[in-house]
mmCIF file of C-alpha atoms and ligand atoms in Angstrom:
data_model
loop_
_atom_site.group_PDB
_atom_site.id
_atom_site.type_symbol
_atom_site.label_atom_id
_atom_site.label_comp_id
_atom_site.label_asym_id
_atom_site.label_seq_id
_atom_site.Cartn_x
_atom_site.Cartn_y
_atom_site.Cartn_z
ATOM 1 C CA MET A 1 -44.613 -169.703 25.871
ATOM 2 C CA ALA A 2 -46.565 -166.420 25.680
ATOM 3 C CA ALA A 3 -44.085 -164.146 23.951
ATOM 4 C CA THR A 4 -43.751 -163.347 20.267
ATOM 5 C CA VAL A 5 -40.256 -164.326 19.182
ATOM 6 C CA ILE A 6 -38.665 -161.483 17.225
ATOM 7 C CA ASP A 7 -36.855 -163.093 14.308
ATOM 8 C CA GLY A 8 -33.603 -161.109 13.971
ATOM 9 C CA LYS A 9 -32.360 -163.385 11.167
ATOM 10 C CA ALA A 10 -35.358 -162.638 8.995
ATOM 11 C CA PHE A 11 -35.308 -158.929 9.893
ATOM 12 C CA ALA A 12 -31.595 -158.748 9.045
ATOM 13 C CA ALA A 13 -32.252 -160.433 5.679
ATOM 14 C CA ARG A 14 -34.759 -157.639 4.912
ATOM 15 C CA VAL A 15 -32.271 -154.965 5.899
ATOM 16 C CA ARG A 16 -29.593 -156.579 3.755
ATOM 17 C CA ALA A 17 -31.989 -156.730 0.812
ATOM 18 C CA GLN A 18 -32.816 -153.016 1.266
ATOM 19 C CA VAL A 19 -29.086 -152.234 1.415
ATOM 20 C CA ALA A 20 -28.426 -154.308 -1.749
ATOM 21 C CA ALA A 21 -31.173 -152.446 -3.626
ATOM 22 C CA HIS A 22 -29.718 -149.099 -2.579
ATOM 23 C CA VAL A 23 -26.205 -150.202 -3.504
ATOM 24 C CA ALA A 24 -27.524 -151.128 -6.969
ATOM 25 C CA THR A 25 -28.894 -147.612 -7.486
ATOM 26 C CA LEU A 26 -25.571 -146.114 -6.354
ATOM 27 C CA VAL A 27 -23.596 -148.422 -8.682
ATOM 28 C CA ALA A 28 -25.904 -147.463 -11.562
ATOM 29 C CA ALA A 29 -25.052 -143.804 -10.729
ATOM 30 C CA GLY A 30 -21.313 -144.671 -10.910
ATOM 31 C CA VAL A 31 -20.577 -144.940 -7.149
ATOM 32 C CA LYS A 32 -19.653 -148.245 -5.506
ATOM 33 C CA PRO A 33 -19.789 -148.161 -1.735
ATOM 34 C CA GLY A 34 -16.669 -149.697 -0.113
ATOM 35 C CA LEU A 35 -15.942 -151.012 3.367
ATOM 36 C CA ALA A 36 -12.420 -151.528 4.707
ATOM 37 C CA VAL A 37 -11.917 -153.864 7.626
ATOM 38 C CA VAL A 38 -8.634 -153.878 9.534
ATOM 39 C CA LEU A 39 -7.724 -156.881 11.617
ATOM 40 C CA VAL A 40 -4.567 -156.901 13.742
ATOM 41 C CA GLY A 41 -3.443 -160.266 15.010
ATOM 42 C CA GLU A 42 -4.899 -163.735 14.866
ATOM 43 C CA ASP A 43 -7.671 -163.815 17.492
ATOM 44 C CA PRO A 44 -9.859 -166.695 16.247
ATOM 45 C CA ALA A 45 -13.188 -165.039 17.064
ATOM 46 C CA SER A 46 -12.140 -161.840 15.297
ATOM 47 C CA GLN A 47 -11.068 -163.842 12.256
ATOM 48 C CA VAL A 48 -14.532 -165.359 12.022
ATOM 49 C CA TYR A 49 -16.207 -161.915 12.346
ATOM 50 C CA VAL A 50 -13.925 -160.404 9.682
ATOM 51 C CA ARG A 51 -14.670 -163.325 7.331
ATOM 52 C CA ASN A 52 -18.383 -162.926 7.817
ATOM 53 C CA LYS A 53 -18.181 -159.178 7.292
ATOM 54 C CA HIS A 54 -16.275 -159.652 4.009
ATOM 55 C CA ALA A 55 -18.792 -162.213 2.690
ATOM 56 C CA SER A 56 -21.776 -160.027 3.675
ATOM 57 C CA THR A 57 -20.247 -156.934 2.126
ATOM 58 C CA VAL A 58 -19.604 -158.603 -1.178
ATOM 59 C CA GLU A 59 -23.066 -160.220 -1.164
ATOM 60 C CA VAL A 60 -24.816 -156.791 -1.118
ATOM 61 C CA GLY A 61 -22.683 -155.559 -3.996
ATOM 62 C CA MET A 62 -20.248 -153.380 -2.098
ATOM 63 C CA ALA A 63 -16.458 -153.407 -2.407
ATOM 64 C CA SER A 64 -14.683 -155.110 0.501
ATOM 65 C CA PHE A 65 -11.097 -154.219 1.418
ATOM 66 C CA GLU A 66 -9.500 -156.471 3.987
ATOM 67 C CA HIS A 67 -6.286 -155.502 5.781
ATOM 68 C CA ARG A 68 -4.794 -158.249 7.931
ATOM 69 C CA LEU A 69 -1.819 -157.087 9.986
ATOM 70 C CA ALA A 70 0.564 -159.042 12.182
ATOM 71 C CA ALA A 71 -0.115 -159.080 15.909
ATOM 72 C CA ASP A 72 3.131 -157.077 16.531
ATOM 73 C CA THR A 73 2.207 -154.265 14.101
ATOM 74 C CA SER A 74 3.343 -150.915 15.507
ATOM 75 C CA GLU A 75 0.905 -148.184 16.361
ATOM 76 C CA SER A 76 2.531 -145.844 13.812
ATOM 77 C CA ASP A 77 2.120 -148.439 11.030
ATOM 78 C CA LEU A 78 -1.549 -148.944 11.973
ATOM 79 C CA LEU A 79 -2.159 -145.177 12.071
ATOM 80 C CA ALA A 80 -0.458 -144.775 8.698
ATOM 81 C CA LEU A 81 -2.799 -147.432 7.205
ATOM 82 C CA ILE A 82 -5.840 -145.580 8.694
ATOM 83 C CA ALA A 83 -4.627 -142.290 7.195
ATOM 84 C CA ARG A 84 -4.376 -143.978 3.749
ATOM 85 C CA LEU A 85 -7.917 -145.362 4.106
ATOM 86 C CA ASN A 86 -9.209 -141.965 5.274
ATOM 87 C CA ALA A 87 -7.816 -140.446 2.074
ATOM 88 C CA ASP A 88 -9.018 -143.265 -0.299
ATOM 89 C CA PRO A 89 -12.163 -142.182 -2.177
ATOM 90 C CA ALA A 90 -13.098 -145.843 -2.832
ATOM 91 C CA VAL A 91 -13.409 -146.454 0.927
ATOM 92 C CA HIS A 92 -16.587 -145.100 2.535
ATOM 93 C CA GLY A 93 -16.454 -147.109 5.783
ATOM 94 C CA ILE A 94 -13.573 -148.150 7.979
ATOM 95 C CA LEU A 95 -13.811 -150.696 10.746
ATOM 96 C CA VAL A 96 -10.975 -151.645 12.996
ATOM 97 C CA GLN A 97 -11.816 -155.030 14.563
ATOM 98 C CA LEU A 98 -11.666 -154.875 18.358
ATOM 99 C CA PRO A 99 -10.134 -155.930 20.638
ATOM 100 C CA LEU A 100 -6.728 -154.759 19.508
ATOM 101 C CA PRO A 101 -3.561 -156.365 20.891
ATOM 102 C CA GLY A 102 -2.531 -154.835 24.238
ATOM 103 C CA HIS A 103 0.320 -152.656 22.960
ATOM 104 C CA LEU A 104 -2.068 -150.641 20.753
ATOM 105 C CA ASP A 105 -4.162 -147.783 22.194
ATOM 106 C CA SER A 106 -7.736 -148.527 20.986
ATOM 107 C CA ASP A 107 -9.008 -145.006 21.667
ATOM 108 C CA LEU A 108 -6.155 -143.408 19.755
ATOM 109 C CA VAL A 109 -6.679 -145.742 16.801
ATOM 110 C CA ILE A 110 -10.444 -145.345 16.687
ATOM 111 C CA ASN A 111 -10.225 -141.584 16.929
ATOM 112 C CA ALA A 112 -7.761 -141.553 13.992
ATOM 113 C CA ILE A 113 -10.578 -142.757 11.695
ATOM 114 C CA ASP A 114 -12.365 -140.019 9.685
ATOM 115 C CA PRO A 115 -15.653 -139.663 11.635
ATOM 116 C CA ALA A 116 -17.560 -139.667 8.327
ATOM 117 C CA LYS A 117 -16.105 -143.159 7.613
ATOM 118 C CA ASP A 118 -16.487 -144.418 11.222
ATOM 119 C CA VAL A 119 -19.148 -147.086 10.460
ATOM 120 C CA ASP A 120 -18.834 -148.568 13.947
ATOM 121 C CA GLY A 121 -19.835 -145.183 15.420
ATOM 122 C CA PHE A 122 -17.127 -145.346 18.091
ATOM 123 C CA HIS A 123 -15.226 -142.112 17.206
ATOM 124 C CA ILE A 124 -15.529 -139.493 19.928
ATOM 125 C CA SER A 125 -17.141 -137.048 17.409
ATOM 126 C CA ASN A 126 -19.888 -139.556 16.609
ATOM 127 C CA VAL A 127 -20.367 -140.307 20.310
ATOM 128 C CA GLY A 128 -20.830 -136.534 20.897
ATOM 129 C CA LEU A 129 -23.178 -136.112 17.939
ATOM 130 C CA LEU A 130 -25.363 -139.037 19.126
ATOM 131 C CA GLY A 131 -25.362 -137.679 22.692
ATOM 132 C CA THR A 132 -26.579 -134.273 21.455
ATOM 133 C CA GLY A 133 -29.237 -135.716 19.131
ATOM 134 C CA GLN A 134 -27.400 -134.766 15.914
ATOM 135 C CA LYS A 135 -26.878 -136.775 12.722
ATOM 136 C CA SER A 136 -24.009 -139.231 13.351
ATOM 137 C CA MET A 137 -22.782 -142.712 12.562
ATOM 138 C CA VAL A 138 -24.585 -144.969 15.091
ATOM 139 C CA PRO A 139 -22.969 -148.071 16.661
ATOM 140 C CA CYS A 140 -24.322 -151.160 14.793
ATOM 141 C CA THR A 141 -25.565 -153.370 17.637
ATOM 142 C CA PRO A 142 -27.724 -150.723 19.347
ATOM 143 C CA LEU A 143 -28.917 -149.519 15.967
ATOM 144 C CA GLY A 144 -30.052 -153.042 15.186
ATOM 145 C CA CYS A 145 -31.902 -153.225 18.495
ATOM 146 C CA LEU A 146 -33.636 -149.880 17.822
ATOM 147 C CA MET A 147 -34.739 -151.026 14.362
ATOM 148 C CA MET A 148 -36.316 -154.143 15.831
ATOM 149 C CA LEU A 149 -38.038 -152.187 18.597
ATOM 150 C CA ARG A 150 -39.425 -149.615 16.128
ATOM 151 C CA ASP A 151 -40.621 -152.420 13.901
ATOM 152 C CA HIS A 152 -42.354 -154.147 16.756
ATOM 153 C CA HIS A 153 -43.850 -151.178 18.589
ATOM 154 C CA GLY A 154 -44.193 -148.437 15.960
ATOM 155 C CA SER A 155 -43.699 -145.508 18.344
ATOM 156 C CA LEU A 156 -41.550 -145.963 21.467
ATOM 157 C CA SER A 157 -42.580 -142.600 22.891
ATOM 158 C CA GLY A 158 -43.317 -142.595 26.644
ATOM 159 C CA LEU A 159 -42.343 -146.229 27.209
ATOM 160 C CA ASN A 160 -40.145 -147.101 30.219
ATOM 161 C CA ALA A 161 -36.881 -148.552 28.915
ATOM 162 C CA VAL A 162 -34.244 -150.243 31.107
ATOM 163 C CA VAL A 163 -30.850 -150.971 29.623
ATOM 164 C CA VAL A 164 -28.732 -153.356 31.720
ATOM 165 C CA GLY A 165 -25.105 -152.596 30.931
ATOM 166 C CA ARG A 166 -23.289 -149.264 30.463
ATOM 167 C CA SER A 167 -20.527 -150.141 27.980
ATOM 168 C CA ASN A 168 -19.455 -147.546 25.401
ATOM 169 C CA ILE A 169 -20.292 -149.921 22.493
ATOM 170 C CA VAL A 170 -23.719 -151.189 23.573
ATOM 171 C CA GLY A 171 -25.289 -149.912 26.791
ATOM 172 C CA LYS A 172 -24.632 -146.184 26.566
ATOM 173 C CA PRO A 173 -25.438 -145.711 22.903
ATOM 174 C CA MET A 174 -28.554 -147.913 23.327
ATOM 175 C CA ALA A 175 -29.756 -145.627 26.102
ATOM 176 C CA GLN A 176 -29.083 -142.535 23.935
ATOM 177 C CA LEU A 177 -31.085 -143.989 21.056
ATOM 178 C CA LEU A 178 -33.999 -144.913 23.290
ATOM 179 C CA LEU A 179 -33.925 -141.423 24.750
ATOM 180 C CA GLY A 180 -33.882 -140.043 21.215
ATOM 181 C CA ASP A 181 -37.133 -141.965 20.601
ATOM 182 C CA SER A 182 -38.600 -140.391 23.756
ATOM 183 C CA CYS A 183 -38.478 -143.387 26.094
ATOM 184 C CA THR A 184 -38.002 -142.834 29.805
ATOM 185 C CA VAL A 185 -34.604 -144.491 30.175
ATOM 186 C CA THR A 186 -32.871 -146.153 33.094
ATOM 187 C CA ILE A 187 -29.361 -147.519 32.783
ATOM 188 C CA ALA A 188 -28.533 -150.363 35.212
ATOM 189 C CA HIS A 189 -25.052 -151.802 35.856
ATOM 190 C CA SER A 190 -23.100 -153.896 38.358
ATOM 191 C CA ARG A 191 -23.724 -151.419 41.175
ATOM 192 C CA THR A 192 -27.470 -151.121 40.673
ATOM 193 C CA ARG A 193 -29.445 -151.877 43.800
ATOM 194 C CA ASP A 194 -32.266 -154.392 43.401
ATOM 195 C CA LEU A 195 -31.785 -155.035 39.740
ATOM 196 C CA ALA A 196 -34.864 -157.241 39.612
ATOM 197 C CA GLU A 197 -37.108 -154.403 40.795
ATOM 198 C CA VAL A 198 -35.559 -151.990 38.258
ATOM 199 C CA CYS A 199 -35.997 -154.460 35.423
ATOM 200 C CA ARG A 200 -39.645 -155.155 36.379
ATOM 201 C CA ARG A 201 -40.457 -151.475 35.637
ATOM 202 C CA ALA A 202 -39.401 -151.878 32.014
ATOM 203 C CA ASP A 203 -41.740 -151.882 29.060
ATOM 204 C CA ILE A 204 -38.561 -152.374 27.045
ATOM 205 C CA LEU A 205 -35.746 -154.344 28.681
ATOM 206 C CA VAL A 206 -32.370 -154.491 26.921
ATOM 207 C CA ALA A 207 -29.791 -156.840 28.404
ATOM 208 C CA ALA A 208 -26.158 -156.128 27.442
ATOM 209 C CA VAL A 209 -24.214 -157.637 30.308
ATOM 210 C CA GLY A 210 -22.166 -160.655 29.194
ATOM 211 C CA ARG A 211 -23.468 -162.991 31.946
ATOM 212 C CA PRO A 212 -25.225 -166.111 30.769
ATOM 213 C CA GLU A 213 -28.958 -166.141 31.412
ATOM 214 C CA MET A 214 -28.804 -163.734 34.377
ATOM 215 C CA ILE A 215 -32.122 -162.000 33.523
ATOM 216 C CA THR A 216 -34.810 -164.439 34.559
ATOM 217 C CA GLY A 217 -38.568 -164.442 34.034
ATOM 218 C CA ASP A 218 -39.294 -163.029 37.535
ATOM 219 C CA MET A 219 -37.337 -159.875 36.547
ATOM 220 C CA VAL A 220 -39.561 -159.215 33.501
ATOM 221 C CA LYS A 221 -42.745 -157.081 33.502
ATOM 222 C CA PRO A 222 -45.669 -158.994 32.006
ATOM 223 C CA GLY A 223 -45.987 -158.045 28.303
ATOM 224 C CA ALA A 224 -42.591 -156.319 28.109
ATOM 225 C CA THR A 225 -40.361 -156.475 25.041
ATOM 226 C CA VAL A 226 -37.045 -158.091 25.893
ATOM 227 C CA ILE A 227 -33.972 -157.499 23.687
ATOM 228 C CA ASP A 228 -31.095 -159.867 24.489
ATOM 229 C CA VAL A 229 -27.762 -158.526 23.282
ATOM 230 C CA GLY A 230 -25.654 -161.061 25.168
ATOM 231 C CA ILE A 231 -23.587 -163.689 23.429
ATOM 232 C CA ASN A 232 -22.137 -166.174 25.880
ATOM 233 C CA ARG A 233 -20.436 -169.492 25.051
ATOM 234 C CA VAL A 234 -21.340 -172.070 27.658
ATOM 235 C CA GLU A 235 -21.202 -175.846 27.966
ATOM 236 C CA ARG A 236 -24.522 -177.681 28.416
ATOM 237 C CA ASP A 237 -24.785 -181.509 28.538
ATOM 238 C CA GLY A 238 -21.175 -181.708 27.332
ATOM 239 C CA LYS A 239 -21.866 -179.575 24.292
ATOM 240 C CA ALA A 240 -20.813 -176.018 23.471
ATOM 241 C CA LYS A 241 -23.804 -173.713 23.194
ATOM 242 C CA LEU A 242 -24.524 -169.997 22.690
ATOM 243 C CA VAL A 243 -26.871 -168.377 25.210
ATOM 244 C CA GLY A 244 -27.866 -164.790 25.860
ATOM 245 C CA ASP A 245 -27.923 -162.646 29.013
ATOM 246 C CA VAL A 246 -31.639 -163.562 29.348
ATOM 247 C CA HIS A 247 -32.977 -166.942 30.551
ATOM 248 C CA PHE A 248 -35.043 -167.402 27.421
ATOM 249 C CA ALA A 249 -37.535 -170.037 28.635
ATOM 250 C CA SER A 250 -38.640 -168.253 31.792
ATOM 251 C CA ALA A 251 -38.575 -164.776 30.294
ATOM 252 C CA ALA A 252 -40.674 -165.882 27.277
ATOM 253 C CA GLU A 253 -43.395 -167.040 29.673
ATOM 254 C CA VAL A 254 -43.873 -163.456 30.878
ATOM 255 C CA ALA A 255 -42.668 -161.127 28.068
ATOM 256 C CA GLY A 256 -44.817 -159.879 25.236
ATOM 257 C CA ALA A 257 -41.936 -160.170 22.758
ATOM 258 C CA ILE A 258 -38.387 -161.449 23.005
ATOM 259 C CA THR A 259 -35.293 -161.852 20.845
ATOM 260 C CA PRO A 260 -33.661 -165.296 20.862
ATOM 261 C CA VAL A 261 -29.944 -166.121 21.022
ATOM 262 C CA PRO A 262 -28.702 -167.031 18.478
ATOM 263 C CA GLY A 263 -30.893 -165.472 15.746
ATOM 264 C CA GLY A 264 -31.897 -162.176 17.442
ATOM 265 C CA VAL A 265 -29.632 -159.175 17.788
ATOM 266 C CA GLY A 266 -26.524 -160.938 16.372
ATOM 267 C CA PRO A 267 -27.587 -160.995 12.700
ATOM 268 C CA MET A 268 -28.734 -157.343 12.918
ATOM 269 C CA THR A 269 -25.230 -156.142 13.877
ATOM 270 C CA ILE A 270 -23.648 -157.037 10.500
ATOM 271 C CA ALA A 271 -26.798 -155.847 8.628
ATOM 272 C CA CYS A 272 -26.397 -152.461 10.358
ATOM 273 C CA LEU A 273 -22.712 -152.302 9.494
ATOM 274 C CA LEU A 274 -23.696 -152.653 5.814
ATOM 275 C CA ALA A 275 -26.461 -150.079 6.330
ATOM 276 C CA ASN A 276 -23.994 -147.660 7.924
ATOM 277 C CA THR A 277 -21.589 -148.096 5.026
ATOM 278 C CA VAL A 278 -24.218 -147.310 2.424
ATOM 279 C CA THR A 279 -25.329 -144.324 4.513
ATOM 280 C CA ALA A 280 -21.715 -143.070 4.753
ATOM 281 C CA CYS A 281 -21.327 -143.460 0.999
ATOM 282 C CA CYS A 282 -24.544 -141.502 0.295
ATOM 283 C CA ARG A 283 -23.458 -138.673 2.673
ATOM 284 C CA ALA A 284 -19.966 -138.563 1.065
ATOM 285 C CA HIS A 285 -21.508 -138.134 -2.420
ATOM 286 C CA GLY A 286 -24.473 -135.976 -1.426
ATOM 287 C CA MET A 287 -26.907 -138.614 -2.566
ATOM 288 C CA PRO A 288 -30.272 -139.576 -0.907
ATOM 289 C CA GLU A 289 -29.837 -141.946 2.074
ATOM 290 C CA PRO A 290 -31.866 -145.138 2.317
ATOM 291 C CA GLN A 291 -34.975 -144.752 4.434
ATOM 292 C CA GLY A 292 -35.310 -146.441 7.865
ATOM 293 C CA LEU A 293 -31.681 -147.535 8.112
ATOM 294 C CA THR A 294 -30.429 -144.849 10.436
ATOM 295 C CA ALA A 295 -31.480 -143.484 13.832
HETATM 296 P P1 NDP B 1 -18.998 -155.037 28.777
HETATM 297 O O1 NDP B 1 -18.364 -156.119 29.551
HETATM 298 O O2 NDP B 1 -18.220 -153.973 28.156
HETATM 299 O O3 NDP B 1 -20.148 -154.379 29.712
HETATM 300 C C1 NDP B 1 -20.965 -155.158 30.521
HETATM 301 C C2 NDP B 1 -21.850 -154.285 31.352
HETATM 302 O O4 NDP B 1 -22.695 -155.142 32.176
HETATM 303 C C3 NDP B 1 -21.093 -153.324 32.280
HETATM 304 O O5 NDP B 1 -21.650 -152.054 32.217
HETATM 305 C C4 NDP B 1 -21.297 -153.973 33.657
HETATM 306 O O6 NDP B 1 -21.456 -152.993 34.713
HETATM 307 C C5 NDP B 1 -22.657 -154.645 33.523
HETATM 308 N N1 NDP B 1 -22.795 -155.720 34.494
HETATM 309 C C6 NDP B 1 -21.878 -156.755 34.714
HETATM 310 N N2 NDP B 1 -22.363 -157.528 35.668
HETATM 311 C C7 NDP B 1 -23.545 -157.057 36.055
HETATM 312 C C8 NDP B 1 -24.520 -157.456 36.971
HETATM 313 N N3 NDP B 1 -24.334 -158.520 37.772
HETATM 314 N N4 NDP B 1 -25.648 -156.729 37.100
HETATM 315 C C9 NDP B 1 -25.865 -155.605 36.292
HETATM 316 N N5 NDP B 1 -24.950 -155.228 35.368
HETATM 317 C C10 NDP B 1 -23.821 -155.935 35.277
HETATM 318 O O7 NDP B 1 -19.901 -155.783 27.671
HETATM 319 P P2 NDP B 1 -20.433 -155.331 26.255
HETATM 320 O O8 NDP B 1 -21.394 -154.209 26.426
HETATM 321 O O9 NDP B 1 -19.353 -155.176 25.315
HETATM 322 O O10 NDP B 1 -21.265 -156.634 25.809
HETATM 323 C C11 NDP B 1 -22.352 -157.115 26.576
HETATM 324 C C12 NDP B 1 -22.783 -158.391 25.970
HETATM 325 O O11 NDP B 1 -23.246 -158.198 24.629
HETATM 326 C C13 NDP B 1 -21.739 -159.511 25.850
HETATM 327 O O12 NDP B 1 -22.329 -160.776 26.060
HETATM 328 C C14 NDP B 1 -21.265 -159.372 24.397
HETATM 329 O O13 NDP B 1 -20.766 -160.568 23.929
HETATM 330 C C15 NDP B 1 -22.564 -159.040 23.731
HETATM 331 N N6 NDP B 1 -22.426 -158.319 22.486
HETATM 332 C C16 NDP B 1 -23.186 -158.780 21.432
HETATM 333 C C17 NDP B 1 -23.106 -158.111 20.221
HETATM 334 C C18 NDP B 1 -24.001 -158.606 19.107
HETATM 335 O O14 NDP B 1 -23.671 -158.353 17.980
HETATM 336 N N7 NDP B 1 -25.134 -159.273 19.427
HETATM 337 C C19 NDP B 1 -22.187 -156.981 19.968
HETATM 338 C C20 NDP B 1 -21.510 -156.540 21.175
HETATM 339 C C21 NDP B 1 -21.600 -157.221 22.383
HETATM 340 P P3 NDP B 1 -20.176 -152.118 35.210
HETATM 341 O O15 NDP B 1 -20.055 -151.040 34.184
HETATM 342 O O16 NDP B 1 -20.672 -151.592 36.524
HETATM 343 O O17 NDP B 1 -19.020 -153.044 35.324
#
């Protein structure tokens, strides 16, 4: 294997330590950052995510407010809760765990969150601010990818970046962030012609597709940095296993650096949620923001 493996777990631990140090200074100044997480229904994967978010929030010294609502909660009750959280000065970040049950309009619900407390960065105002290069709350997963890329490369200016996937939560904001760092950005998707050829042009290749191991070594430019956002549950040799969107073994033969799954992008997502919450708290109180934890 030629590639350097980018250790997202270790990087995320450093980010969490930086967040904890900043939280301690805020607490000493009489301000405790608080994150509210709203879970509607009993989706097992969402329950695990919410539990992990609670534990991580408490670990860095922030207040964690959990709101677990029944699957049949009405839209008006959910919107009323969000209005209360928007008005609560102890809450600096609000996250509504997605996906929501089918009878709830996710766009309506997300856009009801105060943009200043929208630590997922999904509110239409934050999407617009990011798209126009203004200060915003940045979606956690792409922010984590950007931090790892900056750490590995220093400057990203002038590099060719290819993002495979154009979702609103990963692909599009990832492309905006890379553009913001002066990469030449291509966004590929399911209609892209000759995906392999497009990928082979990338100095930075970000895979956010949701298809197990579809990016193989022959699609990677020698020396490229490969960021694998995918989390896919598959069965191998009768055992459940997590794999990315990148075929790790073949890509690592060619790439200069690569993130593994698990242990790459995944741990950075929660670390960036904590970073966004502390940033939101600093902005709310007009206090200095932590360095290096925003775009
Ligand atoms: P979506 O399903 O919303 O988007 C997938 C994208 O991949 C779409 O734009 C789709 O194109 C594109 N695509 C699908 N098939 C192909 C193909 N054959 N060739 C090229 N492009 C293709 O997924 P998400 O963005 O939400 O998530 C992507 C992956 O990242 C998933 O595995 C998810 O689990 C993971 N993820 C991981 C996170 C983490 O914390 N590490 C956080 C969020 C997501 P089109 O638009 O044309 O349909």
